[in-house]
Amino acid sequence: MLPWKRVLRPLAALLLTAAAVTAPATTAQATARAAGAPSSGWNDYSCKPSAAHPRPVVLVHGTLGNSVDNWLGLAPYLKVRGYCVFSLDYGQLEGVPFFHGLGPVEKSAGQLKDFVDKVLAATGAAEADVVGHSQGGMMPRYYLRFLGGAAKVNALVGIAPSNHGTTLNGFTNLLPYFPGAGDLLAKNTPALADQVAGSDFLDRLNAGGDTVPGVRYTVIATKYDQVVTPWRSQYLSGPDVRNVLLQDLCPADLSEHVAVGLLDRVAFHEVANALDPARARPTTCASAFD
């Protein structure tokens, strides 16, 4: 029998990987759908922003997500409302198809920078708005703070973002009891290690304040989040910040971490409000039918 440490090290990393982010159930079909993204209306580089919606929207998927599956609900929702919508893949690991957002968050932010530049060049817009789910709501903050993104982004909307990391309901507190598990996690899935509450990456990201001048921030959280915990850690502090709890808008909304980004039209309605606050309409349970 193998020594218990050799068994528990990979087991701890595996459990953290599985618990930290839940991929959409349909991800196995991502290859077939990837070709359908442009025809479904988004990632259309001929799209020119309208006077009503002058900024393109860049969607940033979460950990273990991709540019198609994460946005099968929200991208069409925004497109039919007149937005030019784009989504990228980032954080790819060699030999790991479909499941992205696993590479170092700092490197992923560089990929976002290049993608935003590409979108702005194609659309002719001076700025973009960024909407991200989970890691995708947190990672752009590195781009804004350290890579010049504040000059090119008007608003950042985070849906269940890992802004201050996660404890996974206390699970990450157990990592020190499994020698080597943290190192294994950092080596094989750096983005997961970066998102553990108290990580070196998050300390650097949040040092000196959560926000940068010139960008509007919105955080949309659900109290039923079982991945980014405690859910209040998603909130930001600083000027031009709006923190929203879905259950304050619709007490009947039971969405957890995955559903809030994939199919929650109450959340989608609040995203639309954040993108166009001048035309915002109250978000209620009835917004699910808009």
Short mmCIF file of C-alpha atoms in Angstrom, two decimals:
data_model
loop_
_atom_site.label_atom_id
_atom_site.label_comp_id
_atom_site.label_asym_id
_atom_site.label_seq_id
_atom_site.Cartn_x
_atom_site.Cartn_y
_atom_site.Cartn_z
CA MET A 1 0.00 0.00 0.00
CA LEU A 2 1.23 3.49 -0.81
CA PRO A 3 2.13 5.77 2.09
CA TRP A 4 -0.86 7.90 3.05
CA LYS A 5 0.88 11.15 2.13
CA ARG A 6 1.45 10.00 -1.42
CA VAL A 7 -2.22 9.14 -1.73
CA LEU A 8 -3.63 12.29 -0.13
CA ARG A 9 -1.49 14.81 -1.99
CA PRO A 10 -3.02 14.22 -5.40
CA LEU A 11 -6.40 13.54 -3.81
CA ALA A 12 -6.44 16.93 -2.10
CA ALA A 13 -5.55 18.71 -5.32
CA LEU A 14 -8.16 16.75 -7.22
CA LEU A 15 -10.88 17.56 -4.73
CA LEU A 16 -10.00 21.23 -4.76
CA THR A 17 -10.06 21.26 -8.54
CA ALA A 18 -13.45 19.59 -8.64
CA ALA A 19 -14.98 21.75 -5.92
CA ALA A 20 -13.48 25.08 -6.85
CA VAL A 21 -15.13 25.33 -10.22
CA THR A 22 -17.95 23.34 -11.73
CA ALA A 23 -17.85 23.24 -15.51
CA PRO A 24 -21.09 23.43 -17.44
CA ALA A 25 -22.61 20.01 -18.00
CA THR A 26 -22.55 20.61 -21.72
CA THR A 27 -18.84 21.32 -21.99
CA ALA A 28 -18.21 17.98 -23.64
CA GLN A 29 -20.05 19.36 -26.67
CA ALA A 30 -17.88 22.49 -26.86
CA THR A 31 -16.12 21.46 -30.03
CA ALA A 32 -19.35 21.18 -31.99
CA ARG A 33 -20.65 24.48 -30.68
CA ALA A 34 -17.42 26.46 -31.05
CA ALA A 35 -17.98 26.81 -34.76
CA GLY A 36 -21.48 28.08 -34.07
CA ALA A 37 -20.49 31.08 -31.96
CA PRO A 38 -20.08 33.56 -34.83
CA SER A 39 -23.29 32.45 -36.55
CA SER A 40 -25.20 32.78 -33.30
CA GLY A 41 -24.40 36.47 -33.32
CA TRP A 42 -21.34 37.04 -31.21
CA ASN A 43 -17.65 37.22 -32.09
CA ASP A 44 -18.74 38.97 -35.27
CA TYR A 45 -15.82 41.25 -36.09
CA SER A 46 -17.89 43.14 -38.65
CA CYS A 47 -20.19 44.38 -35.87
CA LYS A 48 -20.06 48.14 -35.33
CA PRO A 49 -21.34 49.55 -32.03
CA SER A 50 -24.48 51.68 -32.26
CA ALA A 51 -25.10 55.11 -30.82
CA ALA A 52 -27.27 53.47 -28.17
CA HIS A 53 -24.56 50.95 -27.24
CA PRO A 54 -21.27 52.55 -28.28
CA ARG A 55 -18.94 50.08 -26.58
CA PRO A 56 -18.35 46.43 -27.46
CA VAL A 57 -18.86 43.94 -24.65
CA VAL A 58 -16.06 41.46 -23.93
CA LEU A 59 -17.15 38.32 -22.06
CA VAL A 60 -14.55 36.56 -19.90
CA HIS A 61 -15.32 32.97 -18.93
CA GLY A 62 -14.58 31.35 -15.58
CA THR A 63 -12.15 28.63 -14.55
CA LEU A 64 -12.70 25.41 -16.49
CA GLY A 65 -14.96 27.32 -18.86
CA ASN A 66 -14.47 28.42 -22.44
CA SER A 67 -15.55 31.18 -24.80
CA VAL A 68 -18.66 29.31 -25.97
CA ASP A 69 -20.20 27.24 -23.18
CA ASN A 70 -19.94 29.91 -20.51
CA TRP A 71 -21.91 32.36 -22.63
CA LEU A 72 -24.66 30.38 -24.35
CA GLY A 73 -27.17 32.32 -22.25
CA LEU A 74 -25.75 35.81 -21.77
CA ALA A 75 -24.15 36.42 -25.18
CA PRO A 76 -27.41 36.04 -27.16
CA TYR A 77 -29.26 37.99 -24.43
CA LEU A 78 -26.95 40.98 -24.98
CA LYS A 79 -26.72 40.56 -28.75
CA VAL A 80 -30.49 40.73 -29.24
CA ARG A 81 -30.44 43.96 -27.22
CA GLY A 82 -28.12 45.59 -29.73
CA TYR A 83 -24.65 45.03 -28.30
CA CYS A 84 -21.56 43.93 -30.20
CA VAL A 85 -20.48 40.93 -28.12
CA PHE A 86 -17.16 39.12 -28.08
CA SER A 87 -15.69 36.32 -25.99
CA LEU A 88 -12.20 34.86 -25.68
CA ASP A 89 -10.50 31.71 -24.52
CA TYR A 90 -7.69 32.24 -22.01
CA GLY A 91 -5.57 30.36 -19.51
CA GLN A 92 -5.14 27.28 -21.70
CA LEU A 93 -2.92 24.46 -20.47
CA GLU A 94 -1.03 22.29 -22.92
CA GLY A 95 -2.88 19.06 -23.57
CA VAL A 96 -6.10 20.24 -21.88
CA PRO A 97 -8.80 21.03 -24.47
CA PHE A 98 -12.10 22.84 -23.78
CA PHE A 99 -11.39 23.39 -20.06
CA HIS A 100 -9.61 26.75 -19.94
CA GLY A 101 -8.84 29.40 -17.34
CA LEU A 102 -6.32 27.14 -15.58
CA GLY A 103 -3.08 28.98 -16.33
CA PRO A 104 -1.52 31.69 -14.15
CA VAL A 105 -4.00 34.54 -13.74
CA GLU A 106 -1.33 37.14 -14.45
CA LYS A 107 -0.61 35.53 -17.84
CA SER A 108 -4.33 35.27 -18.58
CA ALA A 109 -4.67 39.01 -17.99
CA GLY A 110 -2.12 39.55 -20.75
CA GLN A 111 -4.27 37.47 -23.08
CA LEU A 112 -7.27 39.62 -22.18
CA LYS A 113 -5.24 42.75 -22.95
CA ASP A 114 -4.43 41.48 -26.44
CA PHE A 115 -8.04 40.46 -27.05
CA VAL A 116 -9.46 43.83 -26.00
CA ASP A 117 -6.99 45.55 -28.33
CA LYS A 118 -8.17 43.28 -31.15
CA VAL A 119 -11.83 44.05 -30.46
CA LEU A 120 -11.28 47.80 -30.24
CA ALA A 121 -9.31 47.78 -33.49
CA ALA A 122 -12.08 45.84 -35.28
CA THR A 123 -14.99 47.88 -33.95
CA GLY A 124 -13.36 51.30 -33.96
CA ALA A 125 -14.49 51.90 -30.38
CA ALA A 126 -12.31 53.78 -27.92
CA GLU A 127 -13.35 51.66 -24.93
CA ALA A 128 -14.92 48.31 -24.16
CA ASP A 129 -17.07 47.02 -21.34
CA VAL A 130 -15.98 43.75 -19.72
CA VAL A 131 -18.30 41.17 -18.17
CA GLY A 132 -16.79 38.14 -16.44
CA HIS A 133 -17.97 35.11 -14.52
CA SER A 134 -16.06 33.75 -11.51
CA GLN A 135 -12.32 34.05 -12.28
CA GLY A 136 -13.41 36.02 -15.33
CA GLY A 137 -14.81 38.72 -13.07
CA MET A 138 -11.63 38.97 -11.04
CA MET A 139 -8.84 38.47 -13.59
CA PRO A 140 -9.66 41.65 -15.57
CA ARG A 141 -8.82 43.69 -12.49
CA TYR A 142 -5.17 42.72 -13.00
CA TYR A 143 -5.42 43.99 -16.57
CA LEU A 144 -6.98 47.23 -15.33
CA ARG A 145 -4.43 47.82 -12.59
CA PHE A 146 -1.15 46.62 -14.08
CA LEU A 147 -1.50 46.32 -17.86
CA GLY A 148 -3.02 49.65 -18.87
CA GLY A 149 -6.56 48.39 -19.13
CA ALA A 150 -8.10 51.32 -17.25
CA ALA A 151 -7.59 53.49 -20.33
CA LYS A 152 -9.49 51.03 -22.52
CA VAL A 153 -12.30 49.76 -20.28
CA ASN A 154 -15.32 51.76 -19.21
CA ALA A 155 -16.98 49.21 -16.92
CA LEU A 156 -16.23 45.85 -15.35
CA VAL A 157 -19.16 43.65 -14.37
CA GLY A 158 -18.29 40.61 -12.25
CA ILE A 159 -20.78 37.76 -11.91
CA ALA A 160 -19.86 35.77 -8.79
CA PRO A 161 -16.24 36.97 -9.10
CA SER A 162 -13.38 35.60 -7.01
CA ASN A 163 -12.20 39.10 -6.11
CA HIS A 164 -10.76 38.18 -2.73
CA GLY A 165 -10.37 34.48 -3.33
CA THR A 166 -12.26 31.58 -1.89
CA THR A 167 -12.12 29.32 1.14
CA LEU A 168 -14.44 26.77 -0.49
CA ASN A 169 -16.49 26.74 2.70
CA GLY A 170 -13.29 26.23 4.68
CA PHE A 171 -11.88 23.45 2.52
CA THR A 172 -8.78 25.41 1.54
CA ASN A 173 -7.94 25.76 5.23
CA LEU A 174 -7.20 22.03 5.18
CA LEU A 175 -4.45 22.29 2.56
CA PRO A 176 -1.64 22.74 5.13
CA TYR A 177 -2.61 19.37 6.60
CA PHE A 178 -1.81 17.66 3.30
CA PRO A 179 1.90 18.29 2.73
CA GLY A 180 2.66 19.10 -0.86
CA ALA A 181 -0.98 19.57 -1.93
CA GLY A 182 -0.59 23.33 -2.33
CA ASP A 183 2.57 22.95 -4.37
CA LEU A 184 0.92 20.33 -6.55
CA LEU A 185 -2.03 22.61 -7.11
CA ALA A 186 0.18 25.56 -8.06
CA LYS A 187 2.24 23.47 -10.45
CA ASN A 188 -0.59 21.75 -12.30
CA THR A 189 -3.43 24.30 -12.14
CA PRO A 190 -1.92 27.70 -11.27
CA ALA A 191 -5.20 29.61 -11.56
CA LEU A 192 -6.75 27.52 -8.79
CA ALA A 193 -3.85 28.27 -6.48
CA ASP A 194 -4.05 31.97 -7.38
CA GLN A 195 -7.70 32.05 -6.32
CA VAL A 196 -7.27 30.55 -2.87
CA ALA A 197 -7.97 33.23 -0.28
CA GLY A 198 -4.71 34.72 0.96
CA SER A 199 -2.67 33.73 -2.10
CA ASP A 200 0.36 35.81 -3.06
CA PHE A 201 -1.38 36.75 -6.30
CA LEU A 202 -4.48 38.10 -4.55
CA ASP A 203 -2.36 39.98 -2.03
CA ARG A 204 -0.65 41.79 -4.92
CA LEU A 205 -3.88 42.39 -6.79
CA ASN A 206 -5.71 43.91 -3.83
CA ALA A 207 -2.84 45.83 -2.26
CA GLY A 208 -3.64 49.52 -2.22
CA GLY A 209 -7.35 49.14 -2.87
CA ASP A 210 -9.77 47.17 -4.99
CA THR A 211 -10.37 49.65 -7.79
CA VAL A 212 -8.61 51.98 -10.19
CA PRO A 213 -9.85 55.43 -11.23
CA GLY A 214 -11.94 55.81 -14.35
CA VAL A 215 -13.65 52.41 -14.33
CA ARG A 216 -17.18 51.61 -13.11
CA TYR A 217 -17.44 48.34 -11.17
CA THR A 218 -20.45 46.13 -10.59
CA VAL A 219 -20.45 42.88 -8.62
CA ILE A 220 -23.44 40.54 -8.91
CA ALA A 221 -23.44 37.87 -6.18
CA THR A 222 -25.72 35.11 -4.96
CA LYS A 223 -25.90 34.05 -1.34
CA TYR A 224 -26.17 30.45 -2.53
CA ASP A 225 -22.67 30.50 -4.02
CA GLN A 226 -20.90 27.31 -2.98
CA VAL A 227 -17.66 28.00 -4.86
CA VAL A 228 -16.52 31.55 -4.10
CA THR A 229 -17.01 31.62 -0.36
CA PRO A 230 -17.83 33.43 1.75
CA TRP A 231 -19.97 35.12 -0.88
CA ARG A 232 -19.34 38.58 0.59
CA SER A 233 -15.68 38.18 -0.37
CA GLN A 234 -16.82 38.84 -3.93
CA TYR A 235 -17.69 42.43 -3.10
CA LEU A 236 -15.40 45.33 -3.92
CA SER A 237 -14.72 48.53 -2.00
CA GLY A 238 -13.93 51.88 -3.54
CA PRO A 239 -15.30 54.65 -5.74
CA ASP A 240 -17.70 53.80 -8.58
CA VAL A 241 -18.56 50.39 -7.11
CA ARG A 242 -22.00 48.82 -6.98
CA ASN A 243 -22.32 45.52 -5.12
CA VAL A 244 -25.55 43.63 -5.82
CA LEU A 245 -26.99 40.57 -4.06
CA LEU A 246 -29.46 38.85 -6.36
CA GLN A 247 -31.71 37.79 -3.49
CA ASP A 248 -32.23 41.47 -2.60
CA LEU A 249 -33.70 41.91 -6.08
CA CYS A 250 -35.54 38.59 -6.29
CA PRO A 251 -35.82 36.57 -3.06
CA ALA A 252 -36.97 33.55 -5.07
CA ASP A 253 -33.72 33.41 -7.06
CA LEU A 254 -31.97 30.19 -5.98
CA SER A 255 -29.07 30.33 -8.45
CA GLU A 256 -25.73 29.05 -7.22
CA HIS A 257 -22.28 29.75 -8.63
CA VAL A 258 -22.63 28.07 -12.02
CA ALA A 259 -26.27 28.87 -12.75
CA VAL A 260 -25.87 32.57 -12.04
CA GLY A 261 -23.45 32.88 -14.94
CA LEU A 262 -25.03 30.38 -17.31
CA LEU A 263 -28.78 30.87 -17.27
CA ASP A 264 -30.02 33.31 -14.63
CA ARG A 265 -31.96 35.95 -16.55
CA VAL A 266 -32.47 37.98 -13.39
CA ALA A 267 -28.69 38.30 -13.23
CA PHE A 268 -28.57 38.99 -16.97
CA HIS A 269 -31.04 41.84 -16.50
CA GLU A 270 -28.77 43.36 -13.88
CA VAL A 271 -25.79 42.97 -16.23
CA ALA A 272 -27.70 44.96 -18.85
CA ASN A 273 -28.44 47.64 -16.24
CA ALA A 274 -24.75 47.84 -15.36
CA LEU A 275 -23.78 48.22 -19.01
CA ASP A 276 -26.32 50.97 -19.63
CA PRO A 277 -27.15 52.64 -16.32
CA ALA A 278 -28.84 55.59 -18.03
CA ARG A 279 -31.56 53.22 -19.29
CA ALA A 280 -31.61 50.89 -16.30
CA ARG A 281 -34.93 49.39 -15.25
CA PRO A 282 -35.64 47.87 -11.84
CA THR A 283 -34.59 44.23 -11.59
CA THR A 284 -37.21 41.96 -10.01
CA CYS A 285 -38.23 38.33 -10.25
CA ALA A 286 -40.27 39.32 -13.31
CA SER A 287 -37.02 40.19 -15.06
CA ALA A 288 -36.59 36.48 -15.67
CA PHE A 289 -39.24 36.83 -18.39
CA ASP A 290 -37.85 39.93 -20.12
#
